[in-house]
Amino acid sequence: MTLPDILYKYTSPKSALAVLESSRLRWAAPHTFNDIGEYQRMPCFEPSIADSYEAYVDRILDVAYGIKASEEVSLSEGAKALLHVCRMRAAQGTKRSWSKALVLQDRAADPDGVLAKGLRAFFQSPAGKTHLVLCLTGDPSNEVMWGTYAGEHAGCVLGFRHLPERGTPLLGAKPVVYTNHPYVSGSGLDFLLFGQSPAHLTAAREAVWYTKTPRWSYEEEWRVVTARELPADTEFQHFLFYPEELESITFCARAASDFVEQVRAIQREKYPHSRLFHMTADAGCWARTVVS
């Protein structure tokens, strides 16, 4: 998906004034989001660890019994330990089939569930809460979000452009994927053989950060994530943006005249290059028009 030229932030009147006066946007911790399912949906392996276990045992036994060349250097610590045990059994004359039966009878119950539980616990721990998220959208005319995030149609939408020459953070925005299916972050067989690779960890993080259920798809959300050392229980921090980043301000249909005048005064002083729009509703149809 192509990064939109403009990304929008829906704000209540109070929040809009705070943002415009300070030139700072609030980046929030995920546990403060209104979707209580955030960071609960973990990625999975395909095929799963459970379904891959027999193939994993066969690969280890093939090496232990000299059928295939050793991959020991790249194996995970768990795979190396199993290979050592299987080699000992092979040296003792244990048949391959019997050795396989012994390994399979010791397999863990629900390994995929255990891994998902561990990942979920990590993302809920202090170590997993070292990042903040800025949530935006590519749609400035979404009437549902006007009602939900913009003070019941009384606030405004702030549009932000990218400044490539300054490397502005919104250049790193990524789209949220809306799906009922767990994100596949790798193969269960590869995980058993080689452990968690950096690529798998990156995929797991991105699956958690950028995946939501389809009921949220109306938001057409884009997210920017920043990782940094945070004090315990941090809920948000405010980060500066360049005045030139503010491309537009769009008032909603119920924006009070005094609020509009306050915003326009700030806009004239700090953001004279930005454009002003107003949302109007006529016979159930919405229109975004330029404010003269």
Short mmCIF file of C-alpha atoms in Angstrom, two decimals, residues 49-279:
data_model
loop_
_atom_site.label_atom_id
_atom_site.label_comp_id
_atom_site.label_asym_id
_atom_site.label_seq_id
_atom_site.Cartn_x
_atom_site.Cartn_y
_atom_site.Cartn_z
CA ILE A 49 4.82 -25.94 15.82
CA ALA A 50 2.59 -28.88 16.76
CA ASP A 51 2.07 -29.89 13.14
CA SER A 52 5.79 -29.49 12.39
CA TYR A 53 7.08 -31.47 15.34
CA GLU A 54 7.28 -34.87 13.66
CA ALA A 55 9.08 -33.40 10.64
CA TYR A 56 11.46 -31.67 13.06
CA VAL A 57 12.22 -34.95 14.83
CA ASP A 58 12.83 -36.66 11.49
CA ARG A 59 15.33 -33.95 10.49
CA ILE A 60 17.23 -34.35 13.76
CA LEU A 61 17.22 -38.14 13.51
CA ASP A 62 18.45 -38.05 9.91
CA VAL A 63 21.51 -36.14 11.11
CA ALA A 64 21.99 -38.27 14.24
CA TYR A 65 21.86 -41.51 12.24
CA GLY A 66 24.11 -40.22 9.45
CA ILE A 67 21.43 -40.09 6.77
CA LYS A 68 21.95 -36.37 6.18
CA ALA A 69 24.83 -33.97 6.74
CA SER A 70 24.96 -32.09 10.03
CA GLU A 71 23.38 -28.62 10.35
CA GLU A 72 24.58 -28.31 13.92
CA VAL A 73 26.19 -24.89 13.61
CA SER A 74 22.91 -23.16 12.77
CA LEU A 75 20.62 -25.21 15.02
CA SER A 76 18.85 -23.76 18.04
CA GLU A 77 20.02 -24.76 21.51
CA GLY A 78 16.99 -27.02 21.91
CA ALA A 79 17.65 -28.73 18.58
CA LYS A 80 21.32 -29.22 19.47
CA ALA A 81 20.36 -30.84 22.77
CA LEU A 82 17.94 -33.20 21.02
CA LEU A 83 20.57 -34.04 18.41
CA HIS A 84 23.04 -34.91 21.17
CA VAL A 85 20.53 -37.28 22.81
CA CYS A 86 19.66 -38.93 19.50
CA ARG A 87 23.35 -39.42 18.64
CA MET A 88 23.90 -41.11 21.99
CA ARG A 89 21.01 -43.48 21.30
CA ALA A 90 22.32 -44.18 17.81
CA ALA A 91 25.77 -44.97 19.25
CA GLN A 92 24.13 -47.34 21.73
CA GLY A 93 22.47 -49.22 18.88
CA THR A 94 18.94 -47.94 19.41
CA LYS A 95 16.92 -48.30 16.22
CA ARG A 96 15.87 -45.06 14.54
CA SER A 97 12.18 -45.94 14.77
CA TRP A 98 12.42 -46.60 18.50
CA SER A 99 14.42 -43.43 19.06
CA LYS A 100 11.74 -41.47 17.20
CA ALA A 101 8.99 -43.00 19.33
CA LEU A 102 10.85 -42.01 22.50
CA VAL A 103 11.17 -38.40 21.33
CA LEU A 104 7.57 -38.10 20.19
CA GLN A 105 6.17 -39.37 23.47
CA ASP A 106 7.92 -36.50 25.27
CA ARG A 107 6.51 -33.74 23.06
CA ALA A 108 5.09 -30.71 24.85
CA ALA A 109 1.35 -30.15 25.00
CA ASP A 110 0.04 -27.19 22.95
CA PRO A 111 3.43 -25.63 22.11
CA ASP A 112 1.80 -22.95 19.93
CA GLY A 113 -0.49 -21.86 22.76
CA VAL A 114 2.42 -21.73 25.18
CA LEU A 115 4.44 -19.56 22.78
CA ALA A 116 1.50 -17.20 22.17
CA LYS A 117 0.95 -16.87 25.92
CA GLY A 118 4.63 -16.05 26.40
CA LEU A 119 4.57 -13.42 23.64
CA ARG A 120 1.42 -11.87 25.07
CA ALA A 121 3.00 -11.71 28.52
CA PHE A 122 6.08 -10.04 27.02
CA PHE A 123 4.06 -7.32 25.30
CA GLN A 124 2.23 -6.64 28.58
CA SER A 125 5.47 -6.50 30.60
CA PRO A 126 7.59 -3.37 31.19
CA ALA A 127 10.13 -4.71 28.66
CA GLY A 128 7.41 -4.95 26.03
CA LYS A 129 6.04 -1.46 26.67
CA THR A 130 9.05 0.51 25.48
CA HIS A 131 7.31 2.18 22.56
CA LEU A 132 4.69 4.77 21.75
CA VAL A 133 2.31 4.94 18.81
CA LEU A 134 0.91 7.80 16.75
CA CYS A 135 -2.37 6.77 15.10
CA LEU A 136 -3.46 8.53 11.92
CA THR A 137 -5.66 7.94 8.89
CA GLY A 138 -5.66 8.67 5.20
CA ASP A 139 -9.33 9.77 5.24
CA PRO A 140 -10.28 13.32 6.36
CA SER A 141 -14.00 12.83 5.71
CA ASN A 142 -14.97 9.82 7.82
CA GLU A 143 -18.20 10.72 9.63
CA VAL A 144 -17.84 7.85 12.11
CA MET A 145 -14.43 9.10 13.23
CA TRP A 146 -15.75 12.64 13.36
CA GLY A 147 -18.21 11.43 15.96
CA THR A 148 -15.78 9.20 17.85
CA TYR A 149 -12.50 11.12 17.86
CA ALA A 150 -13.41 14.75 17.07
CA GLY A 151 -15.67 15.75 19.91
CA GLU A 152 -18.90 14.51 18.34
CA HIS A 153 -18.38 16.58 15.19
CA ALA A 154 -17.31 19.70 17.13
CA GLY A 155 -13.55 19.37 16.63
CA CYS A 156 -11.29 19.34 13.62
CA VAL A 157 -8.98 17.18 11.55
CA LEU A 158 -5.32 18.12 11.21
CA GLY A 159 -3.59 17.10 7.99
CA PHE A 160 0.17 16.49 7.99
CA ARG A 161 2.43 16.38 4.94
CA HIS A 162 5.81 14.68 4.71
CA LEU A 163 9.10 16.60 4.63
CA PRO A 164 11.57 14.09 3.12
CA GLU A 165 14.47 16.54 3.37
CA ARG A 166 13.97 16.61 7.14
CA GLY A 167 13.19 12.93 7.60
CA THR A 168 9.91 13.61 9.38
CA PRO A 169 8.54 10.69 11.44
CA LEU A 170 5.35 10.23 9.43
CA LEU A 171 7.45 8.97 6.53
CA GLY A 172 7.74 5.79 8.60
CA ALA A 173 3.99 5.25 8.90
CA LYS A 174 2.71 1.77 8.07
CA PRO A 175 -0.85 0.67 7.32
CA VAL A 176 -2.84 -1.40 9.79
CA VAL A 177 -3.91 -4.78 8.39
CA TYR A 178 -7.50 -5.75 9.20
CA THR A 179 -8.04 -9.49 9.44
CA ASN A 180 -9.71 -12.16 11.56
CA HIS A 181 -6.83 -14.53 10.87
CA PRO A 182 -3.60 -14.57 12.88
CA TYR A 183 -0.60 -13.07 11.14
CA VAL A 184 1.78 -15.81 9.94
CA SER A 185 5.27 -14.83 11.08
CA GLY A 186 7.13 -17.92 9.93
CA SER A 187 7.32 -21.70 9.78
CA GLY A 188 6.96 -23.88 12.85
CA LEU A 189 9.62 -26.21 11.48
CA ASP A 190 12.14 -23.39 11.07
CA PHE A 191 11.38 -22.17 14.58
CA LEU A 192 12.00 -25.63 16.07
CA LEU A 193 15.21 -26.14 14.10
CA PHE A 194 16.76 -22.69 14.25
CA GLY A 195 14.99 -20.80 17.02
CA GLN A 196 13.80 -17.21 16.94
CA SER A 197 15.61 -15.33 14.19
CA PRO A 198 15.79 -11.52 14.06
CA ALA A 199 13.45 -11.69 11.05
CA HIS A 200 10.89 -13.68 13.07
CA LEU A 201 11.06 -11.26 15.98
CA THR A 202 10.57 -8.31 13.63
CA ALA A 203 7.61 -10.05 11.99
CA ALA A 204 6.11 -10.84 15.40
CA ARG A 205 6.41 -7.24 16.57
CA GLU A 206 4.89 -5.87 13.38
CA ALA A 207 2.06 -8.39 13.55
CA VAL A 208 1.17 -7.16 17.02
CA TRP A 209 1.67 -3.47 16.23
CA TYR A 210 -0.10 -3.33 12.87
CA THR A 211 -2.90 -5.93 12.94
CA LYS A 212 -6.53 -5.37 14.00
CA THR A 213 -9.85 -7.10 13.39
CA PRO A 214 -12.02 -6.05 10.40
CA ARG A 215 -14.54 -4.24 12.61
CA TRP A 216 -11.97 -1.43 12.82
CA SER A 217 -11.32 -1.22 9.09
CA TYR A 218 -13.44 1.92 8.69
CA GLU A 219 -10.57 3.85 10.29
CA GLU A 220 -8.15 3.14 7.41
CA GLU A 221 -5.47 3.56 10.04
CA TRP A 222 -1.77 4.25 9.60
CA ARG A 223 0.63 4.01 12.53
CA VAL A 224 4.03 5.38 13.39
CA VAL A 225 5.84 3.52 16.18
CA THR A 226 8.76 4.86 18.16
CA ALA A 227 10.78 2.68 20.53
CA ARG A 228 12.57 4.36 23.42
CA GLU A 229 13.30 4.04 27.11
CA LEU A 230 10.11 4.97 28.96
CA PRO A 231 9.36 5.44 32.65
CA ALA A 232 7.12 2.79 34.15
CA ASP A 233 3.41 3.21 33.42
CA THR A 234 4.00 5.92 30.80
CA GLU A 235 0.71 6.57 29.00
CA PHE A 236 1.84 9.18 26.48
CA GLN A 237 4.48 11.73 25.48
CA HIS A 238 4.26 14.82 23.29
CA PHE A 239 6.69 15.23 20.40
CA LEU A 240 7.30 18.33 18.30
CA PHE A 241 6.38 18.57 14.64
CA TYR A 242 7.58 21.17 12.15
CA PRO A 243 5.05 23.96 11.49
CA GLU A 244 5.56 23.24 7.78
CA GLU A 245 4.23 19.71 8.31
CA LEU A 246 0.74 21.01 9.01
CA GLU A 247 -0.90 20.96 5.59
CA SER A 248 -4.52 21.63 6.53
CA ILE A 249 -7.10 22.13 9.25
CA THR A 250 -10.64 20.88 8.62
CA PHE A 251 -13.47 22.02 10.89
CA CYS A 252 -16.47 19.78 11.37
CA ALA A 253 -20.10 20.79 10.96
CA ARG A 254 -20.67 21.39 14.69
CA ALA A 255 -17.49 23.36 15.34
CA ALA A 256 -18.39 26.36 17.52
CA SER A 257 -17.62 29.80 16.11
CA ASP A 258 -15.38 30.76 19.05
CA PHE A 259 -13.36 27.56 18.59
CA VAL A 260 -13.01 28.27 14.86
CA GLU A 261 -11.79 31.80 15.58
CA GLN A 262 -9.27 30.56 18.15
CA VAL A 263 -7.86 28.06 15.67
CA ARG A 264 -7.76 30.60 12.85
CA ALA A 265 -5.82 33.04 15.05
CA ILE A 266 -3.22 30.38 15.82
CA GLN A 267 -3.14 29.34 12.17
CA ARG A 268 -2.44 32.89 10.98
CA GLU A 269 0.42 33.26 13.44
CA LYS A 270 2.09 29.83 13.32
CA TYR A 271 0.84 27.98 10.24
CA PRO A 272 0.04 30.61 7.56
CA HIS A 273 0.88 28.16 4.76
CA SER A 274 -1.77 25.62 5.87
CA ARG A 275 -5.19 25.43 4.24
CA LEU A 276 -8.55 25.65 6.01
CA PHE A 277 -11.58 23.49 5.22
CA HIS A 278 -15.04 23.01 6.64
CA MET A 279 -17.21 19.90 6.60
#
